[in-house]
Amino acid sequence: MPVHQATAQAHPNIALIKYWGNRDQALRLPSNPSLSMNLDGLTTTTQVEFDPSLKSDVLILDGREVTGAGRERVGRFLDQVRDLCQTFEVLETSKVYARVESRNNFPAGAGLASSASGFAALAVAASAATGLKLSEAELSRLARLGSGSACRSVPGGFVEWPSGADDRSSFAYSIAPADHWDLVDVVALIDVEHKSVGSTEGHAVADTSPLQAARVATAPDRLAQARSAVLGRDFAALADVVERDSLMMHAVMITSIPSLMYWQPATIAVMQAVVQWRANGLAACTTIDAGPNVHVICSAEAADEVALRLRVIPGVRQVITARAGGPARLRPDL
Ligand code: PMV
């Protein structure tokens, strides 16, 4: 069998309407629909090589070999790809192991959604390496099996992920390309250490909070408001719903069993500062993932001022700026 290899790149995404909790934990079928923006400039580059001489899957992340739970998760994902290959009869043996080498140009595991760009790039590279020819929807669905939010990093720009009825129908698609609206995500990095409770465990306890049912029931309304704000480029309407939605997700996290409190004092300081700035006319709002860092979503005109102001807030270690980014794609040139 010839050696099969491919390289792909994907961007992380920031959810404007959050996904939290699964209807089906194993298949990562979400409890609610979500909406996100890909982050240009922040990139995961992943090379996959299926090699018959390997005795197990190998994962190299940012130059270091990963074993244990991280490699097992990637191995289980590759099993899905190998199953697809059997279905389509593209690989000569059902169990050919792969070497996966992945690099992020941003800190992993700190609420910057490296799992989203990671599994999106892996889905594109692994399927291409085997010779599978999957559509964008099929790639998005495949990426979802690795990490729910990864399905939103496959299409470009502003992306919606409806809950879907089942495994086949739960995938994300673009509602507007990256150049539709020059929104900027100015990320205040407060802690870049790996988070203690990852989102997979977090999703599993979402239903222990009595607030989750109310959040899920009202998510479609917030999604509709956010979608029309994006399509109409209405920043005030977007800011209102983005902040409320993030706070609702964190209310669920904080009140679940065990309680998940991702915020640090500087997280709250940034949130309060941005509310004040917006009241004084700066087009900016905040959203926070499963980590302490704060994503300040703002207009392109406000971005420099926002970055300047964030840098002097005590506890903000670094500021990263990203515009709306494109889809995951193959990079045969790398
Ligand atoms: O895809 P996961 O399992 O890492 O979950 C992502 C969850 C949040 O980032 C907190 C919200 C979201 O919609 O991205």
PDB file of N, CA and C in Angstrom, residues 4-79:
ATOM      1  N   HIS A   4      -0.079   7.235   2.542  1.00  0.00           N
ATOM      2  CA  HIS A   4      -1.112   8.238   2.280  1.00  0.00           C
ATOM      3  C   HIS A   4      -0.887   9.401   3.238  1.00  0.00           C
ATOM      4  N   GLN A   5      -0.674  10.584   2.717  1.00  0.00           N
ATOM      5  CA  GLN A   5      -0.515  11.723   3.625  1.00  0.00           C
ATOM      6  C   GLN A   5      -1.148  12.989   3.079  1.00  0.00           C
ATOM      7  N   ALA A   6      -1.569  13.869   4.007  1.00  0.00           N
ATOM      8  CA  ALA A   6      -2.150  15.159   3.611  1.00  0.00           C
ATOM      9  C   ALA A   6      -1.968  16.157   4.760  1.00  0.00           C
ATOM     10  N   THR A   7      -1.942  17.436   4.413  1.00  0.00           N
ATOM     11  CA  THR A   7      -1.804  18.503   5.422  1.00  0.00           C
ATOM     12  C   THR A   7      -2.985  19.463   5.273  1.00  0.00           C
ATOM     13  N   ALA A   8      -3.543  19.880   6.413  1.00  0.00           N
ATOM     14  CA  ALA A   8      -4.679  20.823   6.376  1.00  0.00           C
ATOM     15  C   ALA A   8      -4.514  21.881   7.450  1.00  0.00           C
ATOM     16  N   GLN A   9      -5.168  23.012   7.222  1.00  0.00           N
ATOM     17  CA  GLN A   9      -5.171  24.089   8.215  1.00  0.00           C
ATOM     18  C   GLN A   9      -6.604  24.450   8.573  1.00  0.00           C
ATOM     19  N   ALA A  10      -6.804  24.839   9.826  1.00  0.00           N
ATOM     20  CA  ALA A  10      -8.126  25.319  10.254  1.00  0.00           C
ATOM     21  C   ALA A  10      -7.938  26.395  11.316  1.00  0.00           C
ATOM     22  N   HIS A  11      -8.930  27.255  11.422  1.00  0.00           N
ATOM     23  CA  HIS A  11      -8.927  28.302  12.445  1.00  0.00           C
ATOM     24  C   HIS A  11      -9.832  27.882  13.599  1.00  0.00           C
ATOM     25  N   PRO A  12      -9.510  28.339  14.819  1.00  0.00           N
ATOM     26  CA  PRO A  12     -10.497  28.171  15.891  1.00  0.00           C
ATOM     27  C   PRO A  12     -11.694  29.077  15.613  1.00  0.00           C
ATOM     28  N   ASN A  13     -12.748  28.913  16.380  1.00  0.00           N
ATOM     29  CA  ASN A  13     -13.890  29.816  16.225  1.00  0.00           C
ATOM     30  C   ASN A  13     -14.331  30.305  17.585  1.00  0.00           C
ATOM     31  N   ILE A  14     -14.939  31.496  17.616  1.00  0.00           N
ATOM     32  CA  ILE A  14     -15.518  31.986  18.863  1.00  0.00           C
ATOM     33  C   ILE A  14     -17.032  31.946  18.714  1.00  0.00           C
ATOM     34  N   ALA A  15     -17.679  31.269  19.672  1.00  0.00           N
ATOM     35  CA  ALA A  15     -19.141  31.165  19.607  1.00  0.00           C
ATOM     36  C   ALA A  15     -19.773  32.472  20.057  1.00  0.00           C
ATOM     37  N   LEU A  16     -20.646  33.005  19.229  1.00  0.00           N
ATOM     38  CA  LEU A  16     -21.426  34.199  19.579  1.00  0.00           C
ATOM     39  C   LEU A  16     -22.681  33.751  20.331  1.00  0.00           C
ATOM     40  N   ILE A  17     -23.202  32.589  19.939  1.00  0.00           N
ATOM     41  CA  ILE A  17     -24.244  31.881  20.699  1.00  0.00           C
ATOM     42  C   ILE A  17     -23.635  30.525  21.044  1.00  0.00           C
ATOM     43  N   LYS A  18     -23.580  30.220  22.340  1.00  0.00           N
ATOM     44  CA  LYS A  18     -22.785  29.090  22.832  1.00  0.00           C
ATOM     45  C   LYS A  18     -23.476  27.743  22.730  1.00  0.00           C
ATOM     46  N   TYR A  19     -22.662  26.733  22.517  1.00  0.00           N
ATOM     47  CA  TYR A  19     -23.071  25.322  22.606  1.00  0.00           C
ATOM     48  C   TYR A  19     -22.633  24.829  23.978  1.00  0.00           C
ATOM     49  N   TRP A  20     -23.550  24.316  24.778  1.00  0.00           N
ATOM     50  CA  TRP A  20     -23.159  23.729  26.073  1.00  0.00           C
ATOM     51  C   TRP A  20     -24.131  22.626  26.431  1.00  0.00           C
ATOM     52  N   GLY A  21     -23.638  21.410  26.528  1.00  0.00           N
ATOM     53  CA  GLY A  21     -24.466  20.252  26.842  1.00  0.00           C
ATOM     54  C   GLY A  21     -24.804  19.480  25.579  1.00  0.00           C
ATOM     55  N   ASN A  22     -24.901  18.165  25.730  1.00  0.00           N
ATOM     56  CA  ASN A  22     -25.207  17.292  24.588  1.00  0.00           C
ATOM     57  C   ASN A  22     -26.490  16.509  24.825  1.00  0.00           C
ATOM     58  N   ARG A  23     -27.245  16.273  23.747  1.00  0.00           N
ATOM     59  CA  ARG A  23     -28.361  15.329  23.820  1.00  0.00           C
ATOM     60  C   ARG A  23     -27.815  13.905  23.773  1.00  0.00           C
ATOM     61  N   ASP A  24     -26.720  13.744  23.026  1.00  0.00           N
ATOM     62  CA  ASP A  24     -26.037  12.453  22.937  1.00  0.00           C
ATOM     63  C   ASP A  24     -24.553  12.732  23.111  1.00  0.00           C
ATOM     64  N   GLN A  25     -24.037  12.274  24.260  1.00  0.00           N
ATOM     65  CA  GLN A  25     -22.666  12.617  24.640  1.00  0.00           C
ATOM     66  C   GLN A  25     -21.659  11.978  23.673  1.00  0.00           C
ATOM     67  N   ALA A  26     -21.868  10.704  23.317  1.00  0.00           N
ATOM     68  CA  ALA A  26     -20.901  10.005  22.463  1.00  0.00           C
ATOM     69  C   ALA A  26     -20.866  10.606  21.060  1.00  0.00           C
ATOM     70  N   LEU A  27     -22.039  10.942  20.525  1.00  0.00           N
ATOM     71  CA  LEU A  27     -22.103  11.488  19.161  1.00  0.00           C
ATOM     72  C   LEU A  27     -21.945  13.007  19.138  1.00  0.00           C
ATOM     73  N   ARG A  28     -21.892  13.616  20.310  1.00  0.00           N
ATOM     74  CA  ARG A  28     -21.794  15.080  20.422  1.00  0.00           C
ATOM     75  C   ARG A  28     -22.911  15.757  19.626  1.00  0.00           C
ATOM     76  N   LEU A  29     -24.139  15.295  19.890  1.00  0.00           N
ATOM     77  CA  LEU A  29     -25.312  15.978  19.330  1.00  0.00           C
ATOM     78  C   LEU A  29     -25.703  17.045  20.346  1.00  0.00           C
ATOM     79  N   PRO A  30     -25.678  18.315  19.962  1.00  0.00           N
ATOM     80  CA  PRO A  30     -25.788  19.387  20.952  1.00  0.00           C
ATOM     81  C   PRO A  30     -27.197  19.577  21.507  1.00  0.00           C
ATOM     82  N   SER A  31     -27.261  20.078  22.745  1.00  0.00           N
ATOM     83  CA  SER A  31     -28.560  20.394  23.351  1.00  0.00           C
ATOM     84  C   SER A  31     -29.195  21.605  22.708  1.00  0.00           C
ATOM     85  N   ASN A  32     -28.355  22.481  22.113  1.00  0.00           N
ATOM     86  CA  ASN A  32     -28.911  23.709  21.515  1.00  0.00           C
ATOM     87  C   ASN A  32     -28.102  24.116  20.281  1.00  0.00           C
ATOM     88  N   PRO A  33     -28.747  24.876  19.383  1.00  0.00           N
ATOM     89  CA  PRO A  33     -28.013  25.361  18.206  1.00  0.00           C
ATOM     90  C   PRO A  33     -27.039  26.470  18.607  1.00  0.00           C
ATOM     91  N   SER A  34     -26.000  26.695  17.800  1.00  0.00           N
ATOM     92  CA  SER A  34     -25.019  27.735  18.124  1.00  0.00           C
ATOM     93  C   SER A  34     -24.561  28.456  16.858  1.00  0.00           C
ATOM     94  N   LEU A  35     -23.864  29.573  17.080  1.00  0.00           N
ATOM     95  CA  LEU A  35     -23.438  30.433  15.968  1.00  0.00           C
ATOM     96  C   LEU A  35     -22.048  30.971  16.300  1.00  0.00           C
ATOM     97  N   SER A  36     -21.141  30.959  15.327  1.00  0.00           N
ATOM     98  CA  SER A  36     -19.772  31.366  15.648  1.00  0.00           C
ATOM     99  C   SER A  36     -19.114  32.124  14.501  1.00  0.00           C
ATOM    100  N   MET A  37     -17.931  32.637  14.819  1.00  0.00           N
ATOM    101  CA  MET A  37     -17.109  33.327  13.827  1.00  0.00           C
ATOM    102  C   MET A  37     -15.728  32.669  13.861  1.00  0.00           C
ATOM    103  N   ASN A  38     -15.223  32.269  12.705  1.00  0.00           N
ATOM    104  CA  ASN A  38     -13.864  31.720  12.660  1.00  0.00           C
ATOM    105  C   ASN A  38     -12.855  32.833  12.915  1.00  0.00           C
ATOM    106  N   LEU A  39     -11.698  32.451  13.478  1.00  0.00           N
ATOM    107  CA  LEU A  39     -10.703  33.455  13.858  1.00  0.00           C
ATOM    108  C   LEU A  39      -9.474  33.376  12.957  1.00  0.00           C
ATOM    109  N   ASP A  40      -9.400  34.338  12.072  1.00  0.00           N
ATOM    110  CA  ASP A  40      -8.299  34.417  11.117  1.00  0.00           C
ATOM    111  C   ASP A  40      -6.978  34.637  11.873  1.00  0.00           C
ATOM    112  N   GLY A  41      -5.880  34.152  11.330  1.00  0.00           N
ATOM    113  CA  GLY A  41      -4.579  34.431  11.961  1.00  0.00           C
ATOM    114  C   GLY A  41      -4.220  33.406  13.017  1.00  0.00           C
ATOM    115  N   LEU A  42      -5.214  32.906  13.763  1.00  0.00           N
ATOM    116  CA  LEU A  42      -4.970  31.808  14.696  1.00  0.00           C
ATOM    117  C   LEU A  42      -5.189  30.529  13.896  1.00  0.00           C
ATOM    118  N   THR A  43      -4.165  29.680  13.875  1.00  0.00           N
ATOM    119  CA  THR A  43      -4.218  28.561  12.929  1.00  0.00           C
ATOM    120  C   THR A  43      -3.671  27.281  13.542  1.00  0.00           C
ATOM    121  N   THR A  44      -4.354  26.175  13.256  1.00  0.00           N
ATOM    122  CA  THR A  44      -3.804  24.849  13.538  1.00  0.00           C
ATOM    123  C   THR A  44      -3.433  24.219  12.198  1.00  0.00           C
ATOM    124  N   THR A  45      -2.220  23.719  12.119  1.00  0.00           N
ATOM    125  CA  THR A  45      -1.753  23.046  10.906  1.00  0.00           C
ATOM    126  C   THR A  45      -1.503  21.585  11.268  1.00  0.00           C
ATOM    127  N   THR A  46      -2.140  20.682  10.540  1.00  0.00           N
ATOM    128  CA  THR A  46      -2.063  19.260  10.895  1.00  0.00           C
ATOM    129  C   THR A  46      -1.694  18.410   9.695  1.00  0.00           C
ATOM    130  N   GLN A  47      -0.673  17.583   9.890  1.00  0.00           N
ATOM    131  CA  GLN A  47      -0.285  16.643   8.838  1.00  0.00           C
ATOM    132  C   GLN A  47      -0.634  15.229   9.303  1.00  0.00           C
ATOM    133  N   VAL A  48      -1.263  14.474   8.439  1.00  0.00           N
ATOM    134  CA  VAL A  48      -1.634  13.088   8.769  1.00  0.00           C
ATOM    135  C   VAL A  48      -1.014  12.157   7.742  1.00  0.00           C
ATOM    136  N   GLU A  49      -0.395  11.096   8.267  1.00  0.00           N
ATOM    137  CA  GLU A  49       0.192  10.112   7.363  1.00  0.00           C
ATOM    138  C   GLU A  49      -0.232   8.724   7.822  1.00  0.00           C
ATOM    139  N   PHE A  50      -1.022   8.034   7.015  1.00  0.00           N
ATOM    140  CA  PHE A  50      -1.362   6.639   7.316  1.00  0.00           C
ATOM    141  C   PHE A  50      -0.223   5.775   6.819  1.00  0.00           C
ATOM    142  N   ASP A  51       0.340   4.971   7.723  1.00  0.00           N
ATOM    143  CA  ASP A  51       1.563   4.249   7.400  1.00  0.00           C
ATOM    144  C   ASP A  51       1.442   2.798   7.893  1.00  0.00           C
ATOM    145  N   PRO A  52       1.434   1.826   6.989  1.00  0.00           N
ATOM    146  CA  PRO A  52       1.253   0.413   7.379  1.00  0.00           C
ATOM    147  C   PRO A  52       2.343  -0.098   8.313  1.00  0.00           C
ATOM    148  N   SER A  53       3.479   0.595   8.400  1.00  0.00           N
ATOM    149  CA  SER A  53       4.552   0.106   9.276  1.00  0.00           C
ATOM    150  C   SER A  53       4.324   0.517  10.739  1.00  0.00           C
ATOM    151  N   LEU A  54       3.361   1.404  11.008  1.00  0.00           N
ATOM    152  CA  LEU A  54       3.115   1.847  12.395  1.00  0.00           C
ATOM    153  C   LEU A  54       2.361   0.785  13.189  1.00  0.00           C
ATOM    154  N   LYS A  55       2.702   0.668  14.489  1.00  0.00           N
ATOM    155  CA  LYS A  55       2.042  -0.324  15.356  1.00  0.00           C
ATOM    156  C   LYS A  55       0.904   0.312  16.164  1.00  0.00           C
ATOM    157  N   SER A  56       0.849   1.637  16.166  1.00  0.00           N
ATOM    158  CA  SER A  56      -0.264   2.340  16.827  1.00  0.00           C
ATOM    159  C   SER A  56      -0.313   3.754  16.251  1.00  0.00           C
ATOM    160  N   ASP A  57      -1.411   4.474  16.539  1.00  0.00           N
ATOM    161  CA  ASP A  57      -1.460   5.870  16.109  1.00  0.00           C
ATOM    162  C   ASP A  57      -0.444   6.678  16.918  1.00  0.00           C
ATOM    163  N   VAL A  58       0.149   7.674  16.286  1.00  0.00           N
ATOM    164  CA  VAL A  58       1.139   8.533  16.950  1.00  0.00           C
ATOM    165  C   VAL A  58       0.639   9.971  16.850  1.00  0.00           C
ATOM    166  N   LEU A  59       0.678  10.697  17.991  1.00  0.00           N
ATOM    167  CA  LEU A  59       0.244  12.102  17.989  1.00  0.00           C
ATOM    168  C   LEU A  59       1.385  12.993  18.465  1.00  0.00           C
ATOM    169  N   ILE A  60       1.731  13.960  17.640  1.00  0.00           N
ATOM    170  CA  ILE A  60       2.758  14.933  18.016  1.00  0.00           C
ATOM    171  C   ILE A  60       2.117  16.316  17.989  1.00  0.00           C
ATOM    172  N   LEU A  61       2.074  16.950  19.162  1.00  0.00           N
ATOM    173  CA  LEU A  61       1.404  18.243  19.291  1.00  0.00           C
ATOM    174  C   LEU A  61       2.439  19.300  19.643  1.00  0.00           C
ATOM    175  N   ASP A  62       2.556  20.302  18.808  1.00  0.00           N
ATOM    176  CA  ASP A  62       3.544  21.363  19.015  1.00  0.00           C
ATOM    177  C   ASP A  62       4.935  20.782  19.324  1.00  0.00           C
ATOM    178  N   GLY A  63       5.310  19.758  18.553  1.00  0.00           N
ATOM    179  CA  GLY A  63       6.664  19.205  18.631  1.00  0.00           C
ATOM    180  C   GLY A  63       6.857  18.141  19.702  1.00  0.00           C
ATOM    181  N   ARG A  64       5.837  17.852  20.524  1.00  0.00           N
ATOM    182  CA  ARG A  64       6.011  16.851  21.593  1.00  0.00           C
ATOM    183  C   ARG A  64       5.031  15.700  21.405  1.00  0.00           C
ATOM    184  N   GLU A  65       5.555  14.492  21.607  1.00  0.00           N
ATOM    185  CA  GLU A  65       4.682  13.332  21.467  1.00  0.00           C
ATOM    186  C   GLU A  65       3.675  13.287  22.622  1.00  0.00           C
ATOM    187  N   VAL A  66       2.414  13.082  22.290  1.00  0.00           N
ATOM    188  CA  VAL A  66       1.351  13.021  23.295  1.00  0.00           C
ATOM    189  C   VAL A  66       0.931  11.564  23.440  1.00  0.00           C
ATOM    190  N   THR A  67       0.831  11.084  24.709  1.00  0.00           N
ATOM    191  CA  THR A  67       0.325   9.729  24.950  1.00  0.00           C
ATOM    192  C   THR A  67      -0.906   9.854  25.855  1.00  0.00           C
ATOM    193  N   GLY A  68      -1.440   8.756  26.321  1.00  0.00           N
ATOM    194  CA  GLY A  68      -2.560   8.795  27.269  1.00  0.00           C
ATOM    195  C   GLY A  68      -3.846   9.264  26.621  1.00  0.00           C
ATOM    196  N   ALA A  69      -4.634  10.027  27.421  1.00  0.00           N
ATOM    197  CA  ALA A  69      -6.002  10.379  26.998  1.00  0.00           C
ATOM    198  C   ALA A  69      -6.023  11.170  25.685  1.00  0.00           C
ATOM    199  N   GLY A  70      -5.053  12.069  25.503  1.00  0.00           N
ATOM    200  CA  GLY A  70      -5.026  12.886  24.280  1.00  0.00           C
ATOM    201  C   GLY A  70      -4.876  12.032  23.035  1.00  0.00           C
ATOM    202  N   ARG A  71      -3.959  11.062  23.098  1.00  0.00           N
ATOM    203  CA  ARG A  71      -3.752  10.202  21.928  1.00  0.00           C
ATOM    204  C   ARG A  71      -4.950   9.272  21.721  1.00  0.00           C
ATOM    205  N   GLU A  72      -5.530   8.799  22.849  1.00  0.00           N
ATOM    206  CA  GLU A  72      -6.703   7.910  22.714  1.00  0.00           C
ATOM    207  C   GLU A  72      -7.858   8.619  22.017  1.00  0.00           C
ATOM    208  N   ARG A  73      -8.038   9.903  22.365  1.00  0.00           N
ATOM    209  CA  ARG A  73      -9.139  10.666  21.747  1.00  0.00           C
ATOM    210  C   ARG A  73      -8.920  10.787  20.236  1.00  0.00           C
ATOM    211  N   VAL A  74      -7.666  11.065  19.858  1.00  0.00           N
ATOM    212  CA  VAL A  74      -7.344  11.168  18.428  1.00  0.00           C
ATOM    213  C   VAL A  74      -7.463   9.792  17.766  1.00  0.00           C
ATOM    214  N   GLY A  75      -7.040   8.731  18.493  1.00  0.00           N
ATOM    215  CA  GLY A  75      -7.155   7.364  17.956  1.00  0.00           C
ATOM    216  C   GLY A  75      -8.607   6.994  17.695  1.00  0.00           C
ATOM    217  N   ARG A  76      -9.499   7.359  18.645  1.00  0.00           N
ATOM    218  CA  ARG A  76     -10.938   7.055  18.463  1.00  0.00           C
ATOM    219  C   ARG A  76     -11.484   7.830  17.270  1.00  0.00           C
ATOM    220  N   PHE A  77     -10.986   9.061  17.103  1.00  0.00           N
ATOM    221  CA  PHE A  77     -11.432   9.864  15.950  1.00  0.00           C
ATOM    222  C   PHE A  77     -10.966   9.209  14.650  1.00  0.00           C
ATOM    223  N   LEU A  78      -9.702   8.762  14.641  1.00  0.00           N
ATOM    224  CA  LEU A  78      -9.167   8.113  13.434  1.00  0.00           C
ATOM    225  C   LEU A  78      -9.919   6.816  13.137  1.00  0.00           C
ATOM    226  N   ASP A  79     -10.415   6.147  14.209  1.00  0.00           N
ATOM    227  CA  ASP A  79     -11.227   4.943  13.987  1.00  0.00           C
ATOM    228  C   ASP A  79     -12.482   5.280  13.164  1.00  0.00           C
TER     229      ASP A  79
END
